[in-house]
Amino acid sequence: MVWISTPVKRISGQIVPPGDKSCSHRAIMFAAMAEGTSYITGLLEGDDVLRTGEACRQLGASVIKTGKGAWTVQGLGRFQQPENAIDFGNSGTGSRLMMGAMAGYPIRVSLCGDASLSSRPMNRVLNPLRDMGMQVTQIGPHEGQLPLAITGSSELRAIDYTPPVASAQVKSAVLLAGLNAKGTTIVREPRKTRDHTERMLEGFGAELQSADEGEGQRVSIVGGQKLRAGDFIVPSDPSSAAFLLAAGLISPDADVTIEGHMTNPTRSGFLEVIKGMADLDITNQRLVSGEEVVDVRIRGKDRLVATNPPEELVPAMIDEFPIFGVLAAFAKGETRITGAEELRVKESDRIRATVDLLRVNGVEVEELEDGFIVQGCDGKVPGGGTVETRHDHRIAMSALVMGIAAQNPVAVDDVAMIATSYPEFFEHMAQLGADIREG
Ligand code: S3P
């Protein structure tokens, strides 16, 4: 059974995107590590985040849903030995950050995940955590991949670490382990990645220091700090908003408003690049839980101008390249995406999956080791293909968005994974006037 997105005449409406996935994971995790009761609102109730909630329960916290997006988390100020293995499903963020969070407690925890997560590299996080004193036992056949077990320690050593890749997950895992280590843990990032861990740890009462260092930054945390329970409103997810913005940008005669778009500079690469491709109205700047948000309105039928994302913006739009590839297909001119080799180790190999998505829909595209080159169709994308989604939510959503304005319907082989990050995707697309159904 496939799902088909059929071209529609007009996309219009006003949408508040769901809670941010990165902030939602962290809100539950940090509240579970703190002692006392925290109240979280606006939580993304996607499968990935619910898995993190379940992991925290297994580690001794009480995690209770009290309403839509409203959760109460009661932490013990430490993690307890869980009885069973923890299953992180599809979630790289949940599994990698929790490894760092668990590393500072004397517990042995087995971790597993679905087929996609079990093929993703974990050594990027395990290596620095080993240096700090955590032990790792391989369970599955592939070294450095799930399933595996970790044994934490209350005697972790602080490290001064320069990750070989720009990754917020690596930075976060090391900082979370650093919270319970002896001494000052330092992470030197070659390029700045999303800073939700730093901002939110401060919101939960921890002290951190950040300073620019070359093109990147240096973040340090003194070990032995206790987190304080608190209240947290999750701002909306710019990575989910990107699908709605793209729908407005490719659709003839659109009028789409995204309310409360987070503009944290470590997340707003996509918004920055599309500003150069079309006219956007950006208004109503305000703060939600320390994060700046705005409303973005897209109107009329602008011709999209092909624009190459600068490599320094890659970490700030790392999850948006599949949908950016779709925009590039509708634009006039050639788009070159480079410096994005990290896409090879996401929920799927997103360079290959995006190239195939575009090709099967009649777009000329060249695969590079670290990106791809798209020949834009100036609004006339043939469509008509069936896209292989490869357990990747963002590939599925990108293809379905393409279908609303292609010359022919676009189909996908699976939509189940969309619930990991954007359970309201179909509802929101229908509100905008899209025609997506099972076929
Ligand atoms: C995330 C960091 C990014 C991103 C992922 C969420 C996070 O991964 O792709 O969806 O919440 O820290 P990397 O840090 O591995 O690039």
PDB file of C-alpha atoms in Angstrom, residues 4 30 119 139 155 166 188 201 210 215 239 256 279 301 313 315 320 326 335-336 365 410 433 437:
ATOM      1  CA  ILE A   4      -0.161   9.491  -2.697  1.00  0.00           C
ATOM      2  CA  PHE A  30      16.845  16.932  32.314  1.00  0.00           C
ATOM      3  CA  SER A 119      22.873   0.670  11.741  1.00  0.00           C
ATOM      4  CA  ILE A 139      25.872  -7.170  22.271  1.00  0.00           C
ATOM      5  CA  GLU A 155      33.865   8.244  39.371  1.00  0.00           C
ATOM      6  CA  ALA A 166      30.142  18.778  14.195  1.00  0.00           C
ATOM      7  CA  ARG A 188      35.602  22.222  21.488  1.00  0.00           C
ATOM      8  CA  LEU A 201      20.811  22.919  31.343  1.00  0.00           C
ATOM      9  CA  SER A 210      30.575  29.082  26.194  1.00  0.00           C
ATOM     10  CA  GLU A 215      34.782  29.092  13.482  1.00  0.00           C
ATOM     11  CA  SER A 239      12.545  21.309  11.294  1.00  0.00           C
ATOM     12  CA  VAL A 256       0.707  30.220   4.482  1.00  0.00           C
ATOM     13  CA  ASP A 279       9.883  37.096  -0.290  1.00  0.00           C
ATOM     14  CA  LYS A 301       3.494  32.856  -6.420  1.00  0.00           C
ATOM     15  CA  LEU A 313      25.138  27.006   7.692  1.00  0.00           C
ATOM     16  CA  PRO A 315      24.849  22.332  11.000  1.00  0.00           C
ATOM     17  CA  GLU A 320      16.311  20.181   6.399  1.00  0.00           C
ATOM     18  CA  VAL A 326      12.626  19.518  -3.072  1.00  0.00           C
ATOM     19  CA  THR A 335      21.661  24.349  -6.596  1.00  0.00           C
ATOM     20  CA  ARG A 336      24.886  22.882  -5.160  1.00  0.00           C
ATOM     21  CA  VAL A 365      20.426  15.514  -9.893  1.00  0.00           C
ATOM     22  CA  VAL A 410       4.007  11.685  -5.915  1.00  0.00           C
ATOM     23  CA  GLY A 433      -5.450  22.106   1.482  1.00  0.00           C
ATOM     24  CA  ARG A 437      -4.332   9.705   0.845  1.00  0.00           C
TER      25      ARG A 437
END
